[in-house]
Amino acid sequence: MSETRLFGDHFLRNLQPEELAVVQRVRELCRSTFGPKAAEVAKQDVFAWDNFRLLAREGIVGTAFPRRFGGTDARQQLRIRIIEELGRVCSTSASIITGTDLSTRAIVAGASEALQEQVVPGLCSGELQSAFALTEPDAGSDVRGLKTFFRRVDGGYRITGRKKFITRATTADWFVVVGRAEDNPSTFLAALVARDAKGFGISPEVGKLGWYGVPISSLELTDVFVPDSHRLGAEGEGFSLAQDALLRARIGHAAMALGRAIGAVEIAAAYACDRSTFGKALGEHQGVQWMLADMVTQVESSRALLAMVADKYDRGDADVATFASMAKLQATDLCMKVVTDCLQLTGGRGYLQDFPLERFFRDAKLNQIGEGASEVHKTVIGRDVVRRARAAERNPCLREGSLVDY
Ligand SMILES: Cc1cc2nc3c(=O)[nH]c(=O)nc-3n(C[C@H](O)[C@H](O)[C@H](O)COP(=O)(O)OP(=O)(O)OC[C@H]3O[C@@H](n4cnc5c(N)ncnc54)[C@H](O)[C@@H]3O)c2cc1C
């Protein structure tokens, strides 16, 4: 790729020619459509059908699906580049792609062959949509509080429960519903529920701060019958299927946040070149240069961490989940800070609805909350550090014996 951009293309070196062509195409779409239309799309929180259809038609949605169903089964190394490009201009488009992972992964990983044949080609082409229904009024960060129960009946299950904050509920044809066995609450189950199933209710869309174009709703399930054939995975695999979907979506959240941070720095740096204060360009003031230097350095470090995580995912490394937590925590917290600082750098203009940073600022917050809040990821990482420290090689600077008696 020959263009000159503020943030270089060094992370594209690991991609194959056909993967680079996908990135190039996404860039063209960002320039021609997603960028210019981003403000319009984000004016109201209704599903961004045009963006979704374009992403589906161009095969970008299909990068999440196996080849046998029409997808391209893209490596995470490519997926993070696609999402970063989209996030740089339009969170709505980026979230359509990360949301595809979240809402379809359990189907691809856990549905029977027959169910996959029925559903996945449509999800891949964009004729169908699915939603991922895990969160409940009493269970967000802590899913042990799930109160959606699966009751065993002849030929399947009856599901009763309530779900909250479900993205794309109003446009989804199918819902991945995660809950617990009524007779054994430590057993987690997941099932694919049709939107027209008897007893299945979807609330009106709920207003939110940002992430316009992908609305959310609540769900009410009252004795909804689901046949055995629609269970995802075996009984007891519901939790791991949800974790698998969340893992991919967390990597996506990190990529989206970094894309947005890149876009924000590009905008702030351009402003710093155009605007003069106290007799010189804003960008000539040392204080501004230091702000830009900090932001660029931290964004590039975070991109490197995420590239490592994508590589770990593609290789199937056992510790990828902890590293994905690190990348998600680091990239999303960084994005919030960078967008805030960029808005500060652009002064009153940054605060205007007409200027993209106002939208970036509102969108940045959700990445720190969705797919596990930052504090939850810190807990996951910290717990892992302590666990590994117990078995880790002792630092050779230390003498033998307990450190308590050192
Ligand atoms: C726009 C949007 C879209 C969403 N889409 C979906 C979807 O499609 N499907 C779905 O299932 N869910 C979805 N969610 C839910 C989302 O995943 C949850 O909001 C998130 O997991 C946090 O859960 P909670 O909101 O219940 O926060 P809580 O669990 O109530 O936590 C509140 C806050 O407390 C802090 N906290 C929590 N636990 C700890 C701890 N152990 N230590 C320290 N601090 C802690 C964190 O700061 C956290 O933000 C969506 C949410 C939003 C806002």
GROMACS .gro file of C-alpha atoms and ligand atoms in nm:
model
  459
    1MET     CA    1   0.000   0.000   0.000
    2SER     CA    2   0.162   0.317  -0.116
    3GLU     CA    3  -0.034   0.595   0.053
    4THR     CA    4   0.125   0.814   0.315
    5ARG     CA    5  -0.062   0.794   0.641
    6LEU     CA    6   0.020   0.926   0.983
    7PHE     CA    7   0.011   0.572   1.120
    8GLY     CA    8   0.224   0.349   0.902
    9ASP     CA    9   0.144   0.020   0.734
   10HIS     CA   10   0.406  -0.182   0.923
   11PHE     CA   11   0.141  -0.418   1.060
   12LEU     CA   12   0.040  -0.520   0.709
   13ARG     CA   13   0.369  -0.699   0.649
   14ASN     CA   14   0.239  -1.028   0.784
   15LEU     CA   15  -0.056  -1.037   0.544
   16GLN     CA   16  -0.075  -1.242   0.225
   17PRO     CA   17  -0.144  -1.067  -0.109
   18GLU     CA   18  -0.512  -1.170  -0.107
   19GLU     CA   19  -0.546  -1.040   0.248
   20LEU     CA   20  -0.383  -0.710   0.152
   21ALA     CA   21  -0.637  -0.678  -0.129
   22VAL     CA   22  -0.916  -0.701   0.131
   23VAL     CA   23  -0.757  -0.424   0.340
   24GLN     CA   24  -0.717  -0.214   0.026
   25ARG     CA   25  -1.083  -0.263  -0.059
   26VAL     CA   26  -1.192  -0.169   0.294
   27ARG     CA   27  -0.982   0.148   0.266
   28GLU     CA   28  -1.151   0.235  -0.062
   29LEU     CA   29  -1.493   0.183   0.097
   30CYS     CA   30  -1.391   0.398   0.394
   31ARG     CA   31  -1.284   0.675   0.158
   32SER     CA   32  -1.583   0.654  -0.074
   33THR     CA   33  -1.865   0.567   0.165
   34PHE     CA   34  -1.809   0.483   0.531
   35GLY     CA   35  -1.603   0.795   0.610
   36PRO     CA   36  -1.811   1.054   0.424
   37LYS     CA   37  -2.138   0.902   0.550
   38ALA     CA   38  -2.031   0.828   0.909
   39ALA     CA   39  -2.178   1.144   1.059
   40GLU     CA   40  -2.511   1.090   0.881
   41VAL     CA   41  -2.529   0.724   0.990
   42ALA     CA   42  -2.458   0.826   1.349
   43LYS     CA   43  -2.731   1.090   1.361
   44GLN     CA   44  -2.992   0.850   1.488
   45ASP     CA   45  -2.975   0.512   1.653
   46VAL     CA   46  -3.150   0.301   1.392
   47PHE     CA   47  -2.991  -0.004   1.235
   48ALA     CA   48  -2.746   0.099   0.962
   49TRP     CA   49  -2.885  -0.122   0.689
   50ASP     CA   50  -2.688   0.042   0.408
   51ASN     CA   51  -2.357  -0.013   0.586
   52PHE     CA   52  -2.450  -0.368   0.680
   53ARG     CA   53  -2.558  -0.457   0.326
   54LEU     CA   54  -2.249  -0.304   0.174
   55LEU     CA   55  -2.022  -0.488   0.418
   56ALA     CA   56  -2.209  -0.811   0.341
   57ARG     CA   57  -2.204  -0.758  -0.038
   58GLU     CA   58  -1.832  -0.686  -0.031
   59GLY     CA   59  -1.764  -1.009   0.159
   60ILE     CA   60  -1.641  -0.829   0.471
   61VAL     CA   61  -1.914  -0.983   0.689
   62GLY     CA   62  -1.818  -1.316   0.532
   63THR     CA   63  -1.463  -1.297   0.668
   64ALA     CA   64  -1.605  -1.437   0.995
   65PHE     CA   65  -1.745  -1.756   0.835
   66PRO     CA   66  -1.607  -2.087   0.710
   67ARG     CA   67  -1.538  -2.122   0.339
   68ARG     CA   68  -1.785  -2.408   0.300
   69PHE     CA   69  -2.070  -2.165   0.376
   70GLY     CA   70  -1.946  -1.889   0.145
   71GLY     CA   71  -1.712  -1.711   0.387
   72THR     CA   72  -1.336  -1.666   0.383
   73ASP     CA   73  -1.254  -1.773   0.740
   74ALA     CA   74  -1.012  -1.484   0.772
   75ARG     CA   75  -0.725  -1.496   1.015
   76GLN     CA   76  -0.751  -1.262   1.311
   77GLN     CA   77  -0.444  -1.087   1.174
   78LEU     CA   78  -0.661  -0.972   0.883
   79ARG     CA   79  -0.975  -0.917   1.090
   80ILE     CA   80  -0.803  -0.667   1.320
   81ARG     CA   81  -0.678  -0.472   1.020
   82ILE     CA   82  -1.030  -0.458   0.870
   83ILE     CA   83  -1.185  -0.349   1.200
   84GLU     CA   84  -0.911  -0.092   1.265
   85GLU     CA   85  -0.969   0.062   0.920
   86LEU     CA   86  -1.344   0.084   0.980
   87GLY     CA   87  -1.301   0.210   1.337
   88ARG     CA   88  -1.078   0.491   1.208
   89VAL     CA   89  -1.380   0.649   1.038
   90CYS     CA   90  -1.704   0.485   1.147
   91SER     CA   91  -1.766   0.294   1.471
   92THR     CA   92  -2.100   0.175   1.337
   93SER     CA   93  -1.936  -0.018   1.053
   94ALA     CA   94  -1.663  -0.152   1.280
   95SER     CA   95  -1.919  -0.268   1.534
   96ILE     CA   96  -2.118  -0.447   1.264
   97ILE     CA   97  -1.809  -0.658   1.202
   98THR     CA   98  -1.717  -0.721   1.568
   99GLY     CA   99  -2.085  -0.784   1.640
  100THR     CA  100  -2.089  -1.048   1.368
  101ASP     CA  101  -1.825  -1.240   1.559
  102LEU     CA  102  -2.013  -1.204   1.885
  103SER     CA  103  -2.348  -1.308   1.748
  104THR     CA  104  -2.249  -1.587   1.508
  105ARG     CA  105  -1.946  -1.754   1.658
  106ALA     CA  106  -2.142  -1.988   1.886
  107ILE     CA  107  -2.347  -2.097   1.584
  108VAL     CA  108  -2.038  -2.168   1.374
  109ALA     CA  109  -1.865  -2.343   1.666
  110GLY     CA  110  -2.160  -2.520   1.827
  111ALA     CA  111  -2.452  -2.580   1.588
  112SER     CA  112  -2.510  -2.921   1.432
  113GLU     CA  113  -2.410  -2.957   1.069
  114ALA     CA  114  -2.779  -2.948   0.964
  115LEU     CA  115  -2.848  -2.630   1.160
  116GLN     CA  116  -2.535  -2.467   1.023
  117GLU     CA  117  -2.643  -2.551   0.670
  118GLN     CA  118  -2.981  -2.394   0.742
  119VAL     CA  119  -2.855  -2.072   0.897
  120VAL     CA  120  -2.489  -1.993   0.831
  121PRO     CA  121  -2.503  -1.923   0.452
  122GLY     CA  122  -2.768  -1.656   0.517
  123LEU     CA  123  -2.570  -1.502   0.803
  124CYS     CA  124  -2.263  -1.497   0.581
  125SER     CA  125  -2.438  -1.329   0.286
  126GLY     CA  126  -2.626  -1.084   0.508
  127GLU     CA  127  -2.972  -1.222   0.427
  128LEU     CA  128  -3.001  -1.324   0.791
  129GLN     CA  129  -2.882  -1.172   1.115
  130SER     CA  130  -2.830  -1.311   1.461
  131ALA     CA  131  -2.790  -1.157   1.807
  132PHE     CA  132  -2.600  -1.276   2.113
  133ALA     CA  133  -2.810  -1.283   2.431
  134LEU     CA  134  -2.600  -1.335   2.742
  135THR     CA  135  -2.646  -1.026   2.964
  136GLU     CA  136  -2.939  -1.011   3.206
  137PRO     CA  137  -3.069  -0.762   3.460
  138ASP     CA  138  -2.885  -0.952   3.737
  139ALA     CA  139  -2.593  -1.078   3.533
  140GLY     CA  140  -2.355  -0.854   3.340
  141SER     CA  141  -1.992  -0.867   3.448
  142ASP     CA  142  -2.069  -1.171   3.661
  143VAL     CA  143  -2.249  -1.428   3.448
  144ARG     CA  144  -2.282  -1.663   3.743
  145GLY     CA  145  -2.594  -1.461   3.819
  146LEU     CA  146  -2.773  -1.579   3.502
  147LYS     CA  147  -3.138  -1.649   3.573
  148THR     CA  148  -3.242  -1.769   3.231
  149PHE     CA  149  -3.328  -2.135   3.281
  150PHE     CA  150  -3.355  -2.424   3.036
  151ARG     CA  151  -3.614  -2.682   3.146
  152ARG     CA  152  -3.578  -3.027   2.991
  153VAL     CA  153  -3.898  -3.139   2.811
  154ASP     CA  154  -3.980  -3.399   2.548
  155GLY     CA  155  -3.771  -3.328   2.237
  156GLY     CA  156  -3.598  -3.018   2.369
  157TYR     CA  157  -3.612  -2.742   2.627
  158ARG     CA  158  -3.842  -2.470   2.753
  159ILE     CA  159  -3.650  -2.147   2.820
  160THR     CA  160  -3.763  -1.875   3.058
  161GLY     CA  161  -3.569  -1.560   3.143
  162ARG     CA  162  -3.493  -1.198   3.065
  163LYS     CA  163  -3.204  -1.056   2.864
  164LYS     CA  164  -3.079  -0.698   2.858
  165PHE     CA  165  -2.873  -0.473   2.628
  166ILE     CA  166  -2.900  -0.708   2.330
  167THR     CA  167  -2.747  -0.555   2.019
  168ARG     CA  168  -2.941  -0.590   1.692
  169ALA     CA  169  -3.233  -0.761   1.870
  170THR     CA  170  -3.479  -0.569   1.652
  171THR     CA  171  -3.316  -0.685   1.328
  172ALA     CA  172  -3.199  -1.035   1.419
  173ASP     CA  173  -3.370  -1.344   1.281
  174TRP     CA  174  -3.198  -1.575   1.529
  175PHE     CA  175  -3.080  -1.537   1.889
  176VAL     CA  176  -2.799  -1.721   2.062
  177VAL     CA  177  -2.948  -1.751   2.412
  178VAL     CA  178  -2.724  -1.856   2.700
  179GLY     CA  179  -2.868  -1.984   3.027
  180ARG     CA  180  -2.850  -2.260   3.287
  181ALA     CA  181  -3.019  -2.594   3.337
  182GLU     CA  182  -3.315  -2.556   3.571
  183ASP     CA  183  -3.243  -2.888   3.743
  184ASN     CA  184  -2.866  -2.827   3.765
  185PRO     CA  185  -2.774  -2.455   3.766
  186SER     CA  186  -2.401  -2.524   3.733
  187THR     CA  187  -2.471  -2.656   3.382
  188PHE     CA  188  -2.464  -2.380   3.121
  189LEU     CA  189  -2.647  -2.422   2.792
  190ALA     CA  190  -2.676  -2.225   2.472
  191ALA     CA  191  -2.945  -2.253   2.207
  192LEU     CA  192  -3.047  -2.086   1.885
  193VAL     CA  193  -3.391  -1.932   1.920
  194ALA     CA  194  -3.597  -1.804   1.627
  195ARG     CA  195  -3.732  -1.450   1.660
  196ASP     CA  196  -4.087  -1.573   1.593
  197ALA     CA  197  -4.074  -1.848   1.858
  198LYS     CA  198  -4.386  -1.854   2.075
  199GLY     CA  199  -4.322  -1.678   2.408
  200PHE     CA  200  -4.029  -1.474   2.273
  201GLY     CA  201  -4.065  -1.096   2.323
  202ILE     CA  202  -3.842  -0.810   2.207
  203SER     CA  203  -3.871  -0.467   2.370
  204PRO     CA  204  -3.856  -0.140   2.178
  205GLU     CA  205  -3.505  -0.010   2.118
  206VAL     CA  206  -3.340   0.157   2.417
  207GLY     CA  207  -3.168   0.497   2.370
  208LYS     CA  208  -2.794   0.516   2.437
  209LEU     CA  209  -2.498   0.757   2.440
  210GLY     CA  210  -2.316   0.639   2.130
  211TRP     CA  211  -2.264   0.340   1.900
  212TYR     CA  212  -2.553   0.461   1.690
  213GLY     CA  213  -2.657   0.239   1.402
  214VAL     CA  214  -2.655  -0.082   1.609
  215PRO     CA  215  -2.950  -0.043   1.849
  216ILE     CA  216  -3.010  -0.250   2.162
  217SER     CA  217  -3.325  -0.398   2.318
  218SER     CA  218  -3.430  -0.627   2.601
  219LEU     CA  219  -3.570  -0.976   2.555
  220GLU     CA  220  -3.834  -1.164   2.751
  221LEU     CA  221  -3.851  -1.542   2.715
  222THR     CA  222  -4.158  -1.713   2.859
  223ASP     CA  223  -4.154  -2.090   2.828
  224VAL     CA  224  -4.003  -2.070   2.480
  225PHE     CA  225  -3.971  -2.416   2.323
  226VAL     CA  226  -3.641  -2.497   2.157
  227PRO     CA  227  -3.587  -2.838   1.998
  228ASP     CA  228  -3.278  -3.042   2.081
  229SER     CA  229  -3.156  -2.979   1.728
  230HIS     CA  230  -3.119  -2.608   1.813
  231ARG     CA  231  -2.899  -2.656   2.118
  232LEU     CA  232  -2.548  -2.521   2.054
  233GLY     CA  233  -2.276  -2.756   2.172
  234ALA     CA  234  -2.340  -3.020   2.434
  235GLU     CA  235  -2.518  -2.959   2.761
  236GLY     CA  236  -2.261  -2.786   2.981
  237GLU     CA  237  -2.083  -2.619   2.689
  238GLY     CA  238  -2.289  -2.299   2.691
  239PHE     CA  239  -2.035  -2.107   2.897
  240SER     CA  240  -1.734  -2.205   2.687
  241LEU     CA  241  -1.921  -2.124   2.364
  242ALA     CA  242  -2.002  -1.780   2.504
  243GLN     CA  243  -1.640  -1.730   2.610
  244ASP     CA  244  -1.520  -1.830   2.263
  245ALA     CA  245  -1.753  -1.571   2.103
  246LEU     CA  246  -1.648  -1.307   2.357
  247LEU     CA  247  -1.281  -1.378   2.295
  248ARG     CA  248  -1.313  -1.295   1.925
  249ALA     CA  249  -1.532  -0.996   2.001
  250ARG     CA  250  -1.279  -0.864   2.257
  251ILE     CA  251  -1.004  -0.874   1.999
  252GLY     CA  252  -1.247  -0.685   1.773
  253HIS     CA  253  -1.321  -0.426   2.042
  254ALA     CA  254  -0.948  -0.361   2.084
  255ALA     CA  255  -0.906  -0.318   1.708
  256MET     CA  256  -1.204  -0.087   1.686
  257ALA     CA  257  -1.075   0.125   1.976
  258LEU     CA  258  -0.733   0.151   1.815
  259GLY     CA  259  -0.886   0.247   1.481
  260ARG     CA  260  -1.082   0.522   1.651
  261ALA     CA  261  -0.772   0.642   1.840
  262ILE     CA  262  -0.582   0.655   1.511
  263GLY     CA  263  -0.863   0.854   1.350
  264ALA     CA  264  -0.873   1.095   1.645
  265VAL     CA  265  -0.498   1.159   1.636
  266GLU     CA  266  -0.510   1.213   1.260
  267ILE     CA  267  -0.782   1.473   1.305
  268ALA     CA  268  -0.613   1.648   1.599
  269ALA     CA  269  -0.273   1.652   1.426
  270ALA     CA  270  -0.428   1.800   1.111
  271TYR     CA  271  -0.594   2.067   1.325
  272ALA     CA  272  -0.262   2.139   1.496
  273CYS     CA  273  -0.110   2.209   1.152
  274ASP     CA  274  -0.395   2.434   1.036
  275ARG     CA  275  -0.455   2.633   1.352
  276SER     CA  276  -0.223   2.902   1.488
  277THR     CA  277  -0.219   3.036   1.842
  278PHE     CA  278   0.018   3.285   2.001
  279GLY     CA  279   0.201   3.351   1.675
  280LYS     CA  280   0.273   2.998   1.557
  281ALA     CA  281   0.101   2.679   1.445
  282LEU     CA  282  -0.053   2.485   1.731
  283GLY     CA  283   0.168   2.193   1.633
  284GLU     CA  284   0.481   2.405   1.686
  285HIS     CA  285   0.408   2.441   2.058
  286GLN     CA  286   0.613   2.193   2.255
  287GLY     CA  287   0.324   2.108   2.486
  288VAL     CA  288   0.112   2.005   2.187
  289GLN     CA  289   0.395   1.806   2.032
  290TRP     CA  290   0.441   1.618   2.358
  291MET     CA  291   0.073   1.533   2.368
  292LEU     CA  292   0.089   1.406   2.010
  293ALA     CA  293   0.410   1.215   2.082
  294ASP     CA  294   0.256   1.039   2.381
  295MET     CA  295  -0.055   0.947   2.186
  296VAL     CA  296   0.124   0.814   1.878
  297THR     CA  297   0.373   0.616   2.089
  298GLN     CA  298   0.101   0.458   2.300
  299VAL     CA  299  -0.122   0.377   2.003
  300GLU     CA  300   0.166   0.210   1.817
  301SER     CA  301   0.254   0.006   2.132
  302SER     CA  302  -0.105  -0.100   2.167
  303ARG     CA  303  -0.122  -0.200   1.799
  304ALA     CA  304   0.186  -0.417   1.853
  305LEU     CA  305   0.023  -0.590   2.152
  306LEU     CA  306  -0.293  -0.654   1.953
  307ALA     CA  307  -0.100  -0.787   1.653
  308MET     CA  308   0.069  -1.032   1.891
  309VAL     CA  309  -0.272  -1.138   2.029
  310ALA     CA  310  -0.412  -1.193   1.678
  311ASP     CA  311  -0.110  -1.407   1.598
  312LYS     CA  312  -0.165  -1.606   1.917
  313TYR     CA  313  -0.529  -1.659   1.824
  314ASP     CA  314  -0.441  -1.776   1.474
  315ARG     CA  315  -0.183  -2.017   1.616
  316GLY     CA  316  -0.426  -2.146   1.879
  317ASP     CA  317  -0.208  -2.054   2.179
  318ALA     CA  318  -0.360  -2.166   2.508
  319ASP     CA  319  -0.296  -1.832   2.680
  320VAL     CA  320  -0.464  -1.618   2.414
  321ALA     CA  321  -0.762  -1.526   2.635
  322THR     CA  322  -0.544  -1.355   2.897
  323PHE     CA  323  -0.354  -1.168   2.630
  324ALA     CA  324  -0.680  -1.068   2.462
  325SER     CA  325  -0.788  -0.924   2.798
  326MET     CA  326  -0.465  -0.724   2.809
  327ALA     CA  327  -0.513  -0.592   2.455
  328LYS     CA  328  -0.878  -0.507   2.514
  329LEU     CA  329  -0.807  -0.335   2.845
  330GLN     CA  330  -0.511  -0.142   2.711
  331ALA     CA  331  -0.657  -0.039   2.375
  332THR     CA  332  -0.999   0.067   2.501
  333ASP     CA  333  -0.870   0.266   2.800
  334LEU     CA  334  -0.612   0.425   2.572
  335CYS     CA  335  -0.875   0.511   2.314
  336MET     CA  336  -1.089   0.692   2.573
  337LYS     CA  337  -0.787   0.895   2.683
  338VAL     CA  338  -0.666   0.968   2.331
  339VAL     CA  339  -1.008   1.077   2.210
  340THR     CA  340  -1.047   1.302   2.517
  341ASP     CA  341  -0.703   1.459   2.459
  342CYS     CA  342  -0.769   1.504   2.087
  343LEU     CA  343  -1.097   1.675   2.164
  344GLN     CA  344  -0.906   1.905   2.401
  345LEU     CA  345  -0.650   1.977   2.130
  346THR     CA  346  -0.917   2.081   1.883
  347GLY     CA  347  -1.075   2.323   2.131
  348GLY     CA  348  -1.431   2.437   2.071
  349ARG     CA  349  -1.444   2.271   1.730
  350GLY     CA  350  -1.388   1.933   1.884
  351TYR     CA  351  -1.697   1.986   2.095
  352LEU     CA  352  -1.925   2.054   1.799
  353GLN     CA  353  -2.159   1.787   1.666
  354ASP     CA  354  -2.044   1.883   1.321
  355PHE     CA  355  -1.688   1.769   1.400
  356PRO     CA  356  -1.613   1.392   1.414
  357LEU     CA  357  -1.447   1.395   1.755
  358GLU     CA  358  -1.775   1.451   1.936
  359ARG     CA  359  -1.897   1.119   1.789
  360PHE     CA  360  -1.563   0.947   1.856
  361PHE     CA  361  -1.583   1.064   2.218
  362ARG     CA  362  -1.933   0.921   2.269
  363ASP     CA  363  -1.846   0.595   2.094
  364ALA     CA  364  -1.521   0.540   2.285
  365LYS     CA  365  -1.690   0.479   2.619
  366LEU     CA  366  -1.866   0.158   2.526
  367ASN     CA  367  -1.545  -0.020   2.430
  368GLN     CA  368  -1.441   0.008   2.797
  369ILE     CA  369  -1.769  -0.155   2.910
  370GLY     CA  370  -1.888  -0.406   2.650
  371GLU     CA  371  -1.738  -0.756   2.619
  372GLY     CA  372  -1.613  -0.728   2.977
  373ALA     CA  373  -1.551  -0.396   3.152
  374SER     CA  374  -1.189  -0.285   3.200
  375GLU     CA  375  -1.200  -0.378   3.569
  376VAL     CA  376  -1.310  -0.732   3.486
  377HIS     CA  377  -1.018  -0.772   3.246
  378LYS     CA  378  -0.781  -0.640   3.513
  379THR     CA  379  -0.917  -0.904   3.748
  380VAL     CA  380  -0.865  -1.178   3.487
  381ILE     CA  381  -0.511  -1.065   3.413
  382GLY     CA  382  -0.420  -1.009   3.779
  383ARG     CA  383  -0.550  -1.350   3.882
  384ASP     CA  384  -0.343  -1.508   3.607
  385VAL     CA  385  -0.029  -1.322   3.716
  386VAL     CA  386  -0.065  -1.449   4.073
  387ARG     CA  387  -0.136  -1.803   3.955
  388ARG     CA  388   0.168  -1.807   3.727
  389ALA     CA  389   0.392  -1.631   3.980
  390ARG     CA  390   0.349  -1.927   4.216
  391ALA     CA  391   0.497  -2.165   3.961
  392ALA     CA  392   0.732  -1.928   3.779
  393GLU     CA  393   1.109  -1.945   3.773
  394ARG     CA  394   1.254  -1.754   4.067
  395ASN     CA  395   1.441  -1.439   3.972
  396PRO     CA  396   1.813  -1.526   3.987
  397CYS     CA  397   1.889  -1.205   4.182
  398LEU     CA  398   1.725  -1.362   4.485
  399ARG     CA  399   1.881  -1.584   4.745
  400GLU     CA  400   1.712  -1.911   4.832
  401GLY     CA  401   1.433  -1.918   5.088
  402SER     CA  402   1.108  -1.745   5.157
  403LEU     CA  403   1.096  -1.374   5.079
  404VAL     CA  404   0.909  -1.319   5.401
  405ASP     CA  405   1.223  -1.414   5.596
  406TYR     CA  406   1.465  -1.245   5.351
  407LIG     C1  407  -2.452  -0.070   2.386
  407LIG     C2  408  -2.440  -0.203   2.451
  407LIG     C3  409  -2.446  -0.318   2.375
  407LIG     C4  410  -2.442  -0.443   2.435
  407LIG     N1  411  -2.460  -0.556   2.359
  407LIG     C5  412  -2.473  -0.675   2.421
  407LIG     C6  413  -2.510  -0.792   2.346
  407LIG     O1  414  -2.530  -0.787   2.224
  407LIG     N2  415  -2.527  -0.908   2.413
  407LIG     C7  416  -2.507  -0.918   2.548
  407LIG     O2  417  -2.524  -1.027   2.602
  407LIG     N3  418  -2.471  -0.811   2.621
  407LIG     C8  419  -2.455  -0.690   2.561
  407LIG     N4  420  -2.420  -0.579   2.633
  407LIG     C9  421  -2.395  -0.592   2.777
  407LIG    C10  422  -2.249  -0.569   2.816
  407LIG     O3  423  -2.171  -0.678   2.778
  407LIG    C11  424  -2.250  -0.542   2.967
  407LIG     O4  425  -2.301  -0.410   2.982
  407LIG    C12  426  -2.113  -0.554   3.029
  407LIG     O5  427  -2.069  -0.687   3.030
  407LIG    C13  428  -2.113  -0.503   3.174
  407LIG     O6  429  -2.219  -0.559   3.247
  407LIG     P1  430  -2.318  -0.463   3.327
  407LIG     O7  431  -2.358  -0.352   3.237
  407LIG     O8  432  -2.425  -0.544   3.387
  407LIG     O9  433  -2.228  -0.399   3.439
  407LIG     P2  434  -2.210  -0.449   3.595
  407LIG    O10  435  -2.186  -0.593   3.595
  407LIG    O11  436  -2.331  -0.396   3.667
  407LIG    O12  437  -2.084  -0.369   3.634
  407LIG    C14  438  -2.085  -0.225   3.644
  407LIG    C15  439  -1.944  -0.177   3.652
  407LIG    O13  440  -1.887  -0.224   3.773
  407LIG    C16  441  -1.749  -0.246   3.755
  407LIG     N5  442  -1.720  -0.385   3.797
  407LIG    C17  443  -1.792  -0.496   3.774
  407LIG     N6  444  -1.735  -0.602   3.829
  407LIG    C18  445  -1.624  -0.558   3.892
  407LIG    C19  446  -1.519  -0.620   3.969
  407LIG     N7  447  -1.518  -0.753   3.990
  407LIG     N8  448  -1.420  -0.543   4.017
  407LIG    C20  449  -1.418  -0.409   3.994
  407LIG     N9  450  -1.512  -0.345   3.923
  407LIG    C21  451  -1.612  -0.418   3.872
  407LIG    C22  452  -1.717  -0.218   3.609
  407LIG    O14  453  -1.665  -0.086   3.597
  407LIG    C23  454  -1.852  -0.225   3.542
  407LIG    O15  455  -1.857  -0.140   3.428
  407LIG    C24  456  -2.423  -0.452   2.575
  407LIG    C25  457  -2.414  -0.336   2.653
  407LIG    C26  458  -2.424  -0.214   2.593
  407LIG    C27  459  -2.419  -0.090   2.680
   0.00000   0.00000   0.00000
